[in-house]
Amino acid sequence: MAETAIHHPPGVDPLEPRMLVPPHHDDASLNETLLDHVWAKPGKGWFLLFGIALVGLGMFLVAVTVTLARGIGVWGNNQPNGWAFDIVNFVWWVGIGHAGTLISAILLLFQQKWRTSINRFAEAMTIFAVICAGMFPILHTGRPWFAFWLLPYPSTLGAWPQFRSPLDWDVFAISTYFTVSLLFWYIGLIPDLAALRDSSKSKLQRIIYGLFSLGWRGSGRHWHNYKIGYLLLAGLSTPLVLSVHTIVSFDFATGLIPGWHATIFPPYFVAGAVFSGFAMVITLIVPARKYLKLRDVITDRHLENMNKVILATGLIVSYGYMMEHFIAWYSGNEYEIWTFYVNRARGPYAGVYWLMIACNVITPNIFWFKKCRTSIPIMWVASIVVNIGMWCERFIIIVTSLTQDFLPSSWDLYSPTWVDWCLYIGTLGLFGTLFLLFLKFVPAVAISEVKELQLELKHAAHHAAHGADTGAAGTLTHGAH
Amino acid sequence: MSAETKVLETLVLAEFATPEALVDATRQMREKGYEGMDTYSPYPLHGGSEALGLPPSRVPFIALCAGLTGTATAISFMAYMNGFDYPLNVGGRPIFSLPAYVPITFELTVLLAAFGIFFGVLGLARLPQPYHPAYEHEAFRSATTHGYWLSVPQFATLQADAIMDQLKSLGATQVTVVTGEKE
């Protein structure tokens, strides 16, 4: 193809896939680029981060040990704040997990080709985030070794769980979500694990990757079933991701506490989850693509698209806040009015409330500007701010509603103890540890999907009369294939 | 172990330069009457299933059956456990309460359907499979990274040369015969 860059002709379908992978790569070189970071020895940066993550993991183990040895009395929870940091962190982590499924499933169904470069990464994030989330309710039971009581099993006590309780719905929702995410992630990994097996240099690597790749050899009969299975799993995950956070929001919405008893909760929680999840993807992917040299497949255009999703979901979250406040006022219910207009905005936790507004309502609006959407430092800081804001939102919903409900005689303030903080920071360490191990041992980008996309794009370029467009990011060139 | 106890499977392996050449060659070989062929590529080939003449995948059917099993299981176990075996009266609300059963029913449907898909895909692809004769040829390892291969089972020794000639005339860049143990 000629070296001339021809501009996007007017009237071309804007949903058509654009060049997302530089065309100078062929299958072998893509392989090399994308597998490189698995074979390369980890650098100093990796060890430094891993050390920090291990410190966090150590804090987690200390906090868990103290909690188990002395009981959950070491937490700051009290009456009336039966739920506090544990459920705040639980909801926050589950929400972060959702972007992964959204990217892998919903964008696949909508045939958004740009997802292929980031889905592996995002799904790994989902799985680790759900593991972190699961720690909190299990520890909150106080006796995690009896956690199986939550499941229906033929107990000698002759008792069954209460299936009309939203807390039991949670057990099913989270465990199903974790299992399906893991299956989806693993089935997507199999072809890449086989590629790792077949390009490994030592016998040990070949055996280990061989075990995990189950004997995959890219047979036409394998792909035939695999393609439809992958698509179906995506189709299942799409309603699943919406249902999980809806069910998490039911934990609150079915309660009568002012500040929780709102029908807007399910969609508003789902939007918040996507909002924080995409922010977490940006937080992680910006440094990772730099150090793993993945700029060729995770382009500026990918980041810009994610920022657009953050803007859209941020606006939905803002709408959720507006509706909560409007309904509180419109209902004329004095307890609701107290919660929203006195306790949250001017009460003891007003600082957290206004931080939440600043982070979640104001920050995403910077992404109206292309300059902010495409600036790496701005989006990275903004993504961290959004994550802080979403954590504040969970805190506000849970703590302000519980500390001051109907009767002033039962009011009490909440403050987290050092164990609470160690558990929270500790799960960040747990997440970091798992994530760094993932980056070391597994390809961070779905290689087979990128190769397939590459081929499709070449075909598209071939069939287009004058070549494809130059790509919005401006980093892509034609020729040389 | 003695060679007599094993049934040997002999495959003719051919590598092609591009995915299009592989699909093309597969289709032509099938038109010539060769059966039991298989293609190998790092990603799904465009038109690969059609060239091999594969019937529609049974994965969707398995998924549907597994999903419906999940639905039926969820509703019946909740109705039995909470409604019959261990009824809990909470504020006089109905014991058999379908709306309250919706979330778990949905989750279990999805869970079993996902298991159906996962094990359906693996089962229909006959995975895990620790050994395959194609791996007797070292260069075949490129099949998962950047190579496009076709395997033609060879039933009579006399055919080997004929098959190899056919494949070469269809543009194969390298052709080889491998013999392995059949599981």
mmCIF file of N, CA, C and O in Angstrom, chain A residues 27 31 158 160-164 169 172-173 176 179-180 183 186 194-195 197-198 206 214-225 227-229 232 236 239-240 243 247 448 451-452 455 459, chain B residues 20 37-44 49 54-55 57 60 77-78 81-82 85-86 88 90 93-94 100 103-104 106-107 113-115 117-118 121 124-125 127-129 132 135 138 141 144-145 148:
data_model
loop_
_atom_site.group_PDB
_atom_site.id
_atom_site.type_symbol
_atom_site.label_atom_id
_atom_site.label_comp_id
_atom_site.label_asym_id
_atom_site.label_seq_id
_atom_site.Cartn_x
_atom_site.Cartn_y
_atom_site.Cartn_z
ATOM 1 N N ASP A 27 2.129 -11.239 12.557
ATOM 2 C CA ASP A 27 1.831 -12.122 13.673
ATOM 3 C C ASP A 27 3.065 -12.415 14.520
ATOM 4 O O ASP A 27 3.012 -12.409 15.747
ATOM 5 N N ASN A 31 3.618 -11.219 18.392
ATOM 6 C CA ASN A 31 3.918 -12.239 19.368
ATOM 7 C C ASN A 31 5.063 -11.831 20.254
ATOM 8 O O ASN A 31 5.011 -11.936 21.467
ATOM 9 N N GLY A 158 -30.738 -28.741 60.639
ATOM 10 C CA GLY A 158 -32.018 -28.759 59.943
ATOM 11 C C GLY A 158 -32.466 -27.388 59.473
ATOM 12 O O GLY A 158 -33.629 -27.194 59.142
ATOM 13 N N TRP A 160 -32.146 -23.927 56.911
ATOM 14 C CA TRP A 160 -31.708 -23.456 55.601
ATOM 15 C C TRP A 160 -31.499 -21.958 55.662
ATOM 16 O O TRP A 160 -32.086 -21.298 56.521
ATOM 17 N N PRO A 161 -30.692 -21.410 54.742
ATOM 18 C CA PRO A 161 -30.573 -19.944 54.713
ATOM 19 C C PRO A 161 -31.911 -19.298 54.363
ATOM 20 O O PRO A 161 -32.803 -19.944 53.809
ATOM 21 N N GLN A 162 -32.011 -18.006 54.672
ATOM 22 C CA GLN A 162 -33.238 -17.265 54.365
ATOM 23 C C GLN A 162 -33.097 -16.660 52.968
ATOM 24 O O GLN A 162 -32.416 -15.654 52.778
ATOM 25 N N PHE A 163 -33.762 -17.284 52.003
ATOM 26 C CA PHE A 163 -33.577 -16.847 50.610
ATOM 27 C C PHE A 163 -34.316 -15.557 50.283
ATOM 28 O O PHE A 163 -34.193 -15.048 49.189
ATOM 29 N N ARG A 164 -35.118 -15.072 51.221
ATOM 30 C CA ARG A 164 -35.777 -13.791 50.951
ATOM 31 C C ARG A 164 -34.938 -12.622 51.451
ATOM 32 O O ARG A 164 -35.379 -11.489 51.397
ATOM 33 N N TRP A 169 -28.862 -13.096 48.890
ATOM 34 C CA TRP A 169 -28.748 -12.854 47.434
ATOM 35 C C TRP A 169 -27.314 -12.483 47.109
ATOM 36 O O TRP A 169 -26.758 -12.900 46.094
ATOM 37 N N PHE A 172 -24.927 -15.395 46.675
ATOM 38 C CA PHE A 172 -25.053 -16.035 45.359
ATOM 39 C C PHE A 172 -24.517 -15.122 44.259
ATOM 40 O O PHE A 172 -23.846 -15.584 43.334
ATOM 41 N N ALA A 173 -24.828 -13.836 44.370
ATOM 42 C CA ALA A 173 -24.416 -12.915 43.309
ATOM 43 C C ALA A 173 -22.898 -12.835 43.227
ATOM 44 O O ALA A 173 -22.318 -12.962 42.144
ATOM 45 N N THR A 176 -21.260 -16.242 42.161
ATOM 46 C CA THR A 176 -21.491 -16.496 40.735
ATOM 47 C C THR A 176 -20.645 -15.555 39.883
ATOM 48 O O THR A 176 -20.017 -15.968 38.907
ATOM 49 N N THR A 179 -17.065 -16.693 39.884
ATOM 50 C CA THR A 179 -16.852 -17.925 39.114
ATOM 51 C C THR A 179 -16.944 -17.654 37.614
ATOM 52 O O THR A 179 -16.090 -18.101 36.841
ATOM 53 N N VAL A 180 -17.978 -16.920 37.206
ATOM 54 C CA VAL A 180 -18.156 -16.685 35.775
ATOM 55 C C VAL A 180 -17.018 -15.815 35.231
ATOM 56 O O VAL A 180 -16.496 -16.075 34.146
ATOM 57 N N LEU A 183 -14.034 -18.084 34.774
ATOM 58 C CA LEU A 183 -14.171 -18.967 33.607
ATOM 59 C C LEU A 183 -13.945 -18.178 32.321
ATOM 60 O O LEU A 183 -13.251 -18.632 31.404
ATOM 61 N N TYR A 186 -10.272 -17.287 32.010
ATOM 62 C CA TYR A 186 -9.440 -18.455 31.734
ATOM 63 C C TYR A 186 -9.644 -18.951 30.309
ATOM 64 O O TYR A 186 -8.681 -19.261 29.603
ATOM 65 N N ALA A 194 -1.250 -21.337 25.334
ATOM 66 C CA ALA A 194 -0.672 -22.277 24.372
ATOM 67 C C ALA A 194 0.449 -21.598 23.594
ATOM 68 O O ALA A 194 1.489 -22.212 23.316
ATOM 69 N N ALA A 195 0.250 -20.331 23.248
ATOM 70 C CA ALA A 195 1.307 -19.590 22.550
ATOM 71 C C ALA A 195 2.535 -19.482 23.439
ATOM 72 O O ALA A 195 3.670 -19.589 22.954
ATOM 73 N N ARG A 197 3.349 -21.621 25.785
ATOM 74 C CA ARG A 197 3.933 -22.967 25.821
ATOM 75 C C ARG A 197 4.819 -23.196 24.603
ATOM 76 O O ARG A 197 5.944 -23.676 24.720
ATOM 77 N N ASP A 198 4.305 -22.787 23.440
ATOM 78 C CA ASP A 198 5.019 -23.113 22.209
ATOM 79 C C ASP A 198 6.159 -22.172 21.908
ATOM 80 O O ASP A 198 6.928 -22.414 20.992
ATOM 81 N N ARG A 206 7.710 -24.930 29.537
ATOM 82 C CA ARG A 206 6.849 -25.614 28.581
ATOM 83 C C ARG A 206 5.860 -26.522 29.308
ATOM 84 O O ARG A 206 4.681 -26.581 28.966
ATOM 85 N N LEU A 214 -3.920 -26.836 28.545
ATOM 86 C CA LEU A 214 -4.794 -28.005 28.353
ATOM 87 C C LEU A 214 -4.619 -28.703 27.010
ATOM 88 O O LEU A 214 -5.503 -29.430 26.579
ATOM 89 N N GLY A 215 -3.516 -28.469 26.340
ATOM 90 C CA GLY A 215 -3.317 -29.136 25.055
ATOM 91 C C GLY A 215 -3.923 -28.379 23.887
ATOM 92 O O GLY A 215 -4.111 -28.940 22.811
ATOM 93 N N TRP A 216 -4.211 -27.123 24.075
ATOM 94 C CA TRP A 216 -4.755 -26.294 22.994
ATOM 95 C C TRP A 216 -3.754 -26.214 21.856
ATOM 96 O O TRP A 216 -2.562 -26.022 22.086
ATOM 97 N N ARG A 217 -4.206 -26.418 20.621
ATOM 98 C CA ARG A 217 -3.263 -26.285 19.500
ATOM 99 C C ARG A 217 -3.877 -25.502 18.356
ATOM 100 O O ARG A 217 -3.462 -25.630 17.223
ATOM 101 N N GLY A 218 -4.880 -24.680 18.668
ATOM 102 C CA GLY A 218 -5.435 -23.808 17.650
ATOM 103 C C GLY A 218 -6.117 -24.535 16.521
ATOM 104 O O GLY A 218 -6.187 -24.041 15.402
ATOM 105 N N SER A 219 -6.645 -25.720 16.823
ATOM 106 C CA SER A 219 -7.314 -26.492 15.786
ATOM 107 C C SER A 219 -8.605 -25.808 15.338
ATOM 108 O O SER A 219 -9.275 -25.142 16.127
ATOM 109 N N GLY A 220 -8.919 -25.969 14.057
ATOM 110 C CA GLY A 220 -10.145 -25.377 13.530
ATOM 111 C C GLY A 220 -11.373 -25.858 14.284
ATOM 112 O O GLY A 220 -12.335 -25.132 14.474
ATOM 113 N N ARG A 221 -11.317 -27.124 14.749
ATOM 114 C CA ARG A 221 -12.448 -27.671 15.513
ATOM 115 C C ARG A 221 -12.516 -27.047 16.898
ATOM 116 O O ARG A 221 -13.596 -26.887 17.466
ATOM 117 N N HIS A 222 -11.356 -26.694 17.458
ATOM 118 C CA HIS A 222 -11.355 -25.988 18.746
ATOM 119 C C HIS A 222 -11.979 -24.606 18.588
ATOM 120 O O HIS A 222 -12.879 -24.225 19.316
ATOM 121 N N TRP A 223 -11.457 -23.884 17.598
ATOM 122 C CA TRP A 223 -11.923 -22.502 17.398
ATOM 123 C C TRP A 223 -13.409 -22.454 17.110
ATOM 124 O O TRP A 223 -14.111 -21.523 17.518
ATOM 125 N N HIS A 224 -13.883 -23.465 16.397
ATOM 126 C CA HIS A 224 -15.280 -23.519 16.001
ATOM 127 C C HIS A 224 -16.193 -23.447 17.240
ATOM 128 O O HIS A 224 -17.171 -22.691 17.272
ATOM 129 N N ASN A 225 -15.865 -24.234 18.273
ATOM 130 C CA ASN A 225 -16.656 -24.211 19.494
ATOM 131 C C ASN A 225 -16.287 -23.035 20.392
ATOM 132 O O ASN A 225 -17.123 -22.492 21.096
ATOM 133 N N LYS A 227 -15.248 -19.988 19.633
ATOM 134 C CA LYS A 227 -15.768 -18.664 19.250
ATOM 135 C C LYS A 227 -17.177 -18.457 19.789
ATOM 136 O O LYS A 227 -17.489 -17.436 20.389
ATOM 137 N N ILE A 228 -18.033 -19.444 19.575
ATOM 138 C CA ILE A 228 -19.427 -19.303 20.003
ATOM 139 C C ILE A 228 -19.509 -19.338 21.530
ATOM 140 O O ILE A 228 -20.272 -18.589 22.138
ATOM 141 N N GLY A 229 -18.670 -20.171 22.156
ATOM 142 C CA GLY A 229 -18.671 -20.242 23.612
ATOM 143 C C GLY A 229 -18.253 -18.929 24.240
ATOM 144 O O GLY A 229 -18.862 -18.453 25.206
ATOM 145 N N LEU A 232 -21.031 -16.448 23.883
ATOM 146 C CA LEU A 232 -22.131 -16.744 24.807
ATOM 147 C C LEU A 232 -21.768 -16.351 26.238
ATOM 148 O O LEU A 232 -22.614 -15.822 26.970
ATOM 149 N N LEU A 236 -23.723 -13.794 28.648
ATOM 150 C CA LEU A 236 -24.176 -14.077 30.005
ATOM 151 C C LEU A 236 -23.634 -13.061 30.997
ATOM 152 O O LEU A 236 -24.315 -12.682 31.947
ATOM 153 N N PRO A 239 -25.725 -9.288 31.420
ATOM 154 C CA PRO A 239 -26.743 -9.094 32.454
ATOM 155 C C PRO A 239 -26.209 -9.399 33.847
ATOM 156 O O PRO A 239 -26.670 -8.831 34.827
ATOM 157 N N LEU A 240 -25.207 -10.266 33.927
ATOM 158 C CA LEU A 240 -24.667 -10.634 35.242
ATOM 159 C C LEU A 240 -24.062 -9.424 35.932
ATOM 160 O O LEU A 240 -24.319 -9.166 37.108
ATOM 161 N N SER A 243 -26.681 -7.279 37.182
ATOM 162 C CA SER A 243 -27.424 -7.855 38.304
ATOM 163 C C SER A 243 -26.617 -7.809 39.590
ATOM 164 O O SER A 243 -27.168 -7.600 40.659
ATOM 165 N N ILE A 247 -27.976 -6.176 42.915
ATOM 166 C CA ILE A 247 -28.240 -6.941 44.138
ATOM 167 C C ILE A 247 -27.491 -6.338 45.316
ATOM 168 O O ILE A 247 -28.023 -6.248 46.423
ATOM 169 N N SER A 448 -4.174 -13.513 20.866
ATOM 170 C CA SER A 448 -4.867 -14.096 19.714
ATOM 171 C C SER A 448 -5.936 -13.138 19.198
ATOM 172 O O SER A 448 -6.160 -13.035 18.003
ATOM 173 N N LYS A 451 -4.255 -10.364 17.188
ATOM 174 C CA LYS A 451 -3.843 -10.848 15.868
ATOM 175 C C LYS A 451 -5.032 -10.941 14.918
ATOM 176 O O LYS A 451 -4.935 -10.583 13.748
ATOM 177 N N GLU A 452 -6.141 -11.424 15.461
ATOM 178 C CA GLU A 452 -7.335 -11.552 14.628
ATOM 179 C C GLU A 452 -7.803 -10.176 14.171
ATOM 180 O O GLU A 452 -8.132 -9.971 13.004
ATOM 181 N N LEU A 455 -5.657 -8.800 11.443
ATOM 182 C CA LEU A 455 -5.965 -9.364 10.135
ATOM 183 C C LEU A 455 -7.222 -8.710 9.552
ATOM 184 O O LEU A 455 -7.259 -8.324 8.381
ATOM 185 N N HIS A 459 -7.631 -6.529 6.125
ATOM 186 C CA HIS A 459 -8.639 -6.782 5.093
ATOM 187 C C HIS A 459 -9.440 -5.529 4.806
ATOM 188 O O HIS A 459 -9.685 -5.180 3.661
ATOM 189 N N GLU B 20 -5.387 -16.985 4.428
ATOM 190 C CA GLU B 20 -6.248 -17.138 3.249
ATOM 191 C C GLU B 20 -5.842 -18.384 2.452
ATOM 192 O O GLU B 20 -6.698 -19.156 2.008
ATOM 193 N N MET B 37 -9.831 -33.740 8.086
ATOM 194 C CA MET B 37 -8.728 -32.767 8.122
ATOM 195 C C MET B 37 -8.935 -31.811 9.284
ATOM 196 O O MET B 37 -10.001 -31.700 9.848
ATOM 197 N N ASP B 38 -7.863 -31.105 9.625
ATOM 198 C CA ASP B 38 -7.976 -30.080 10.663
ATOM 199 C C ASP B 38 -7.021 -28.945 10.331
ATOM 200 O O ASP B 38 -5.940 -29.177 9.794
ATOM 201 N N THR B 39 -7.451 -27.714 10.642
ATOM 202 C CA THR B 39 -6.570 -26.567 10.443
ATOM 203 C C THR B 39 -6.043 -26.132 11.801
ATOM 204 O O THR B 39 -6.677 -26.390 12.819
ATOM 205 N N TYR B 40 -4.886 -25.490 11.802
ATOM 206 C CA TYR B 40 -4.320 -24.987 13.054
ATOM 207 C C TYR B 40 -3.855 -23.563 12.811
ATOM 208 O O TYR B 40 -3.132 -23.309 11.857
ATOM 209 N N SER B 41 -4.290 -22.652 13.667
ATOM 210 C CA SER B 41 -3.921 -21.257 13.466
ATOM 211 C C SER B 41 -3.935 -20.544 14.808
ATOM 212 O O SER B 41 -4.595 -20.983 15.742
ATOM 213 N N PRO B 42 -3.205 -19.434 14.915
ATOM 214 C CA PRO B 42 -3.143 -18.730 16.206
ATOM 215 C C PRO B 42 -4.451 -18.043 16.567
ATOM 216 O O PRO B 42 -4.633 -17.656 17.704
ATOM 217 N N TYR B 43 -5.321 -17.840 15.612
ATOM 218 C CA TYR B 43 -6.619 -17.213 15.901
ATOM 219 C C TYR B 43 -7.639 -17.817 14.950
ATOM 220 O O TYR B 43 -7.270 -18.447 13.943
ATOM 221 N N PRO B 44 -8.940 -17.657 15.242
ATOM 222 C CA PRO B 44 -9.932 -18.294 14.374
ATOM 223 C C PRO B 44 -9.810 -17.807 12.934
ATOM 224 O O PRO B 44 -9.664 -16.614 12.686
ATOM 225 N N SER B 49 -14.323 -22.713 9.583
ATOM 226 C CA SER B 49 -15.287 -23.767 9.903
ATOM 227 C C SER B 49 -15.985 -24.259 8.643
ATOM 228 O O SER B 49 -16.234 -25.451 8.483
ATOM 229 N N LEU B 54 -17.619 -28.081 9.048
ATOM 230 C CA LEU B 54 -18.081 -28.456 10.389
ATOM 231 C C LEU B 54 -19.563 -28.136 10.556
ATOM 232 O O LEU B 54 -20.032 -27.102 10.076
ATOM 233 N N PRO B 55 -20.314 -28.985 11.240
ATOM 234 C CA PRO B 55 -21.713 -28.666 11.517
ATOM 235 C C PRO B 55 -21.780 -27.565 12.570
ATOM 236 O O PRO B 55 -20.791 -27.328 13.266
ATOM 237 N N SER B 57 -21.992 -25.495 15.895
ATOM 238 C CA SER B 57 -21.506 -25.913 17.211
ATOM 239 C C SER B 57 -22.676 -26.264 18.134
ATOM 240 O O SER B 57 -23.739 -25.649 18.079
ATOM 241 N N PRO B 60 -24.180 -23.746 22.104
ATOM 242 C CA PRO B 60 -25.378 -23.004 22.522
ATOM 243 C C PRO B 60 -26.454 -23.915 23.105
ATOM 244 O O PRO B 60 -27.101 -23.549 24.096
ATOM 245 N N PHE B 77 -35.395 -25.522 44.765
ATOM 246 C CA PHE B 77 -34.753 -25.653 46.078
ATOM 247 C C PHE B 77 -35.166 -24.541 47.031
ATOM 248 O O PHE B 77 -35.348 -24.777 48.212
ATOM 249 N N MET B 78 -35.371 -23.335 46.507
ATOM 250 C CA MET B 78 -35.795 -22.261 47.419
ATOM 251 C C MET B 78 -37.211 -22.510 47.915
ATOM 252 O O MET B 78 -37.522 -22.297 49.096
ATOM 253 N N MET B 81 -36.933 -25.406 50.465
ATOM 254 C CA MET B 81 -36.208 -25.116 51.703
ATOM 255 C C MET B 81 -36.901 -24.059 52.545
ATOM 256 O O MET B 81 -37.091 -24.230 53.743
ATOM 257 N N ASN B 82 -37.269 -22.935 51.900
ATOM 258 C CA ASN B 82 -37.864 -21.843 52.675
ATOM 259 C C ASN B 82 -39.376 -21.962 52.803
ATOM 260 O O ASN B 82 -39.964 -21.421 53.730
ATOM 261 N N ASP B 85 -39.682 -27.004 53.952
ATOM 262 C CA ASP B 85 -38.874 -27.723 54.946
ATOM 263 C C ASP B 85 -38.574 -26.862 56.168
ATOM 264 O O ASP B 85 -38.492 -27.371 57.279
ATOM 265 N N TYR B 86 -38.361 -25.581 55.963
ATOM 266 C CA TYR B 86 -37.965 -24.724 57.069
ATOM 267 C C TYR B 86 -38.603 -23.347 56.868
ATOM 268 O O TYR B 86 -37.931 -22.369 56.543
ATOM 269 N N LEU B 88 -39.843 -19.763 57.257
ATOM 270 C CA LEU B 88 -39.543 -18.650 58.161
ATOM 271 C C LEU B 88 -40.595 -17.581 57.941
ATOM 272 O O LEU B 88 -40.747 -17.068 56.842
ATOM 273 N N VAL B 90 -41.511 -14.042 58.313
ATOM 274 C CA VAL B 90 -40.947 -12.724 58.624
ATOM 275 C C VAL B 90 -42.032 -11.683 58.395
ATOM 276 O O VAL B 90 -42.375 -11.391 57.252
ATOM 277 N N ARG B 93 -45.005 -12.106 55.849
ATOM 278 C CA ARG B 93 -44.873 -12.058 54.390
ATOM 279 C C ARG B 93 -45.048 -13.466 53.821
ATOM 280 O O ARG B 93 -44.825 -14.461 54.518
ATOM 281 N N PRO B 94 -45.445 -13.537 52.550
ATOM 282 C CA PRO B 94 -45.731 -14.862 51.983
ATOM 283 C C PRO B 94 -44.516 -15.783 52.054
ATOM 284 O O PRO B 94 -43.386 -15.341 51.831
ATOM 285 N N ALA B 100 -39.052 -12.484 45.518
ATOM 286 C CA ALA B 100 -37.832 -12.546 46.325
ATOM 287 C C ALA B 100 -36.900 -13.634 45.826
ATOM 288 O O ALA B 100 -35.717 -13.623 46.146
ATOM 289 N N PRO B 103 -33.605 -12.878 42.246
ATOM 290 C CA PRO B 103 -32.142 -12.716 42.137
ATOM 291 C C PRO B 103 -31.391 -14.046 42.133
ATOM 292 O O PRO B 103 -30.535 -14.261 41.266
ATOM 293 N N ILE B 104 -31.690 -14.925 43.086
ATOM 294 C CA ILE B 104 -30.922 -16.174 43.164
ATOM 295 C C ILE B 104 -31.214 -17.054 41.946
ATOM 296 O O ILE B 104 -30.307 -17.703 41.410
ATOM 297 N N PHE B 106 -31.886 -16.060 38.960
ATOM 298 C CA PHE B 106 -31.095 -15.509 37.860
ATOM 299 C C PHE B 106 -29.621 -15.916 37.989
ATOM 300 O O PHE B 106 -28.998 -16.371 37.026
ATOM 301 N N GLU B 107 -29.083 -15.747 39.198
ATOM 302 C CA GLU B 107 -27.660 -16.039 39.391
ATOM 303 C C GLU B 107 -27.353 -17.507 39.108
ATOM 304 O O GLU B 107 -26.342 -17.827 38.486
ATOM 305 N N ALA B 113 -25.261 -22.081 33.317
ATOM 306 C CA ALA B 113 -25.050 -21.893 31.876
ATOM 307 C C ALA B 113 -23.570 -21.664 31.589
ATOM 308 O O ALA B 113 -23.024 -22.201 30.621
ATOM 309 N N ALA B 114 -22.905 -20.891 32.465
ATOM 310 C CA ALA B 114 -21.483 -20.625 32.252
ATOM 311 C C ALA B 114 -20.671 -21.909 32.377
ATOM 312 O O ALA B 114 -19.764 -22.154 31.578
ATOM 313 N N PHE B 115 -21.008 -22.719 33.362
ATOM 314 C CA PHE B 115 -20.328 -24.012 33.482
ATOM 315 C C PHE B 115 -20.588 -24.857 32.229
ATOM 316 O O PHE B 115 -19.686 -25.520 31.725
ATOM 317 N N ILE B 117 -21.178 -23.812 29.224
ATOM 318 C CA ILE B 117 -20.391 -23.303 28.099
ATOM 319 C C ILE B 117 -18.939 -23.721 28.244
ATOM 320 O O ILE B 117 -18.318 -24.251 27.317
ATOM 321 N N PHE B 118 -18.403 -23.502 29.446
ATOM 322 C CA PHE B 118 -16.982 -23.766 29.675
ATOM 323 C C PHE B 118 -16.666 -25.242 29.415
ATOM 324 O O PHE B 118 -15.786 -25.571 28.623
ATOM 325 N N VAL B 121 -17.342 -26.249 25.718
ATOM 326 C CA VAL B 121 -16.270 -25.904 24.770
ATOM 327 C C VAL B 121 -15.111 -26.878 24.919
ATOM 328 O O VAL B 121 -14.607 -27.427 23.936
ATOM 329 N N LEU B 124 -16.227 -30.528 23.761
ATOM 330 C CA LEU B 124 -16.373 -30.695 22.314
ATOM 331 C C LEU B 124 -15.016 -30.586 21.617
ATOM 332 O O LEU B 124 -14.816 -31.185 20.559
ATOM 333 N N ALA B 125 -14.097 -29.822 22.212
ATOM 334 C CA ALA B 125 -12.750 -29.731 21.627
ATOM 335 C C ALA B 125 -11.862 -30.859 22.130
ATOM 336 O O ALA B 125 -10.680 -30.906 21.800
ATOM 337 N N LEU B 127 -10.608 -31.383 25.095
ATOM 338 C CA LEU B 127 -9.517 -30.892 25.932
ATOM 339 C C LEU B 127 -9.877 -31.228 27.371
ATOM 340 O O LEU B 127 -11.048 -31.330 27.681
ATOM 341 N N PRO B 128 -8.947 -31.359 28.276
ATOM 342 C CA PRO B 128 -7.511 -31.341 28.073
ATOM 343 C C PRO B 128 -7.002 -32.584 27.354
ATOM 344 O O PRO B 128 -7.498 -33.672 27.563
ATOM 345 N N GLN B 129 -6.029 -32.332 26.496
ATOM 346 C CA GLN B 129 -5.439 -33.409 25.712
ATOM 347 C C GLN B 129 -3.920 -33.287 25.804
ATOM 348 O O GLN B 129 -3.323 -32.403 25.199
ATOM 349 N N HIS B 132 -0.613 -34.881 21.256
ATOM 350 C CA HIS B 132 -1.170 -34.896 19.913
ATOM 351 C C HIS B 132 -0.040 -35.205 18.940
ATOM 352 O O HIS B 132 1.051 -34.652 19.070
ATOM 353 N N TYR B 135 2.552 -32.717 17.322
ATOM 354 C CA TYR B 135 3.693 -32.152 18.048
ATOM 355 C C TYR B 135 4.967 -32.965 17.866
ATOM 356 O O TYR B 135 6.018 -32.582 18.369
ATOM 357 N N GLU B 138 8.658 -30.518 15.192
ATOM 358 C CA GLU B 138 9.042 -29.362 16.013
ATOM 359 C C GLU B 138 8.494 -28.044 15.449
ATOM 360 O O GLU B 138 8.034 -27.184 16.190
ATOM 361 N N ARG B 141 5.090 -26.114 16.301
ATOM 362 C CA ARG B 141 4.857 -25.249 17.453
ATOM 363 C C ARG B 141 4.431 -23.839 17.043
ATOM 364 O O ARG B 141 3.857 -23.107 17.839
ATOM 365 N N THR B 144 0.443 -22.019 17.235
ATOM 366 C CA THR B 144 -0.239 -21.160 18.197
ATOM 367 C C THR B 144 0.323 -19.743 18.189
ATOM 368 O O THR B 144 -0.197 -18.885 18.887
ATOM 369 N N THR B 145 1.381 -19.504 17.428
ATOM 370 C CA THR B 145 1.939 -18.152 17.447
ATOM 371 C C THR B 145 1.827 -17.442 16.095
ATOM 372 O O THR B 145 1.240 -16.383 16.018
ATOM 373 N N TYR B 148 0.307 -21.261 10.010
ATOM 374 C CA TYR B 148 -1.011 -21.715 9.556
ATOM 375 C C TYR B 148 -0.836 -23.116 8.990
ATOM 376 O O TYR B 148 -0.193 -23.283 7.954
#
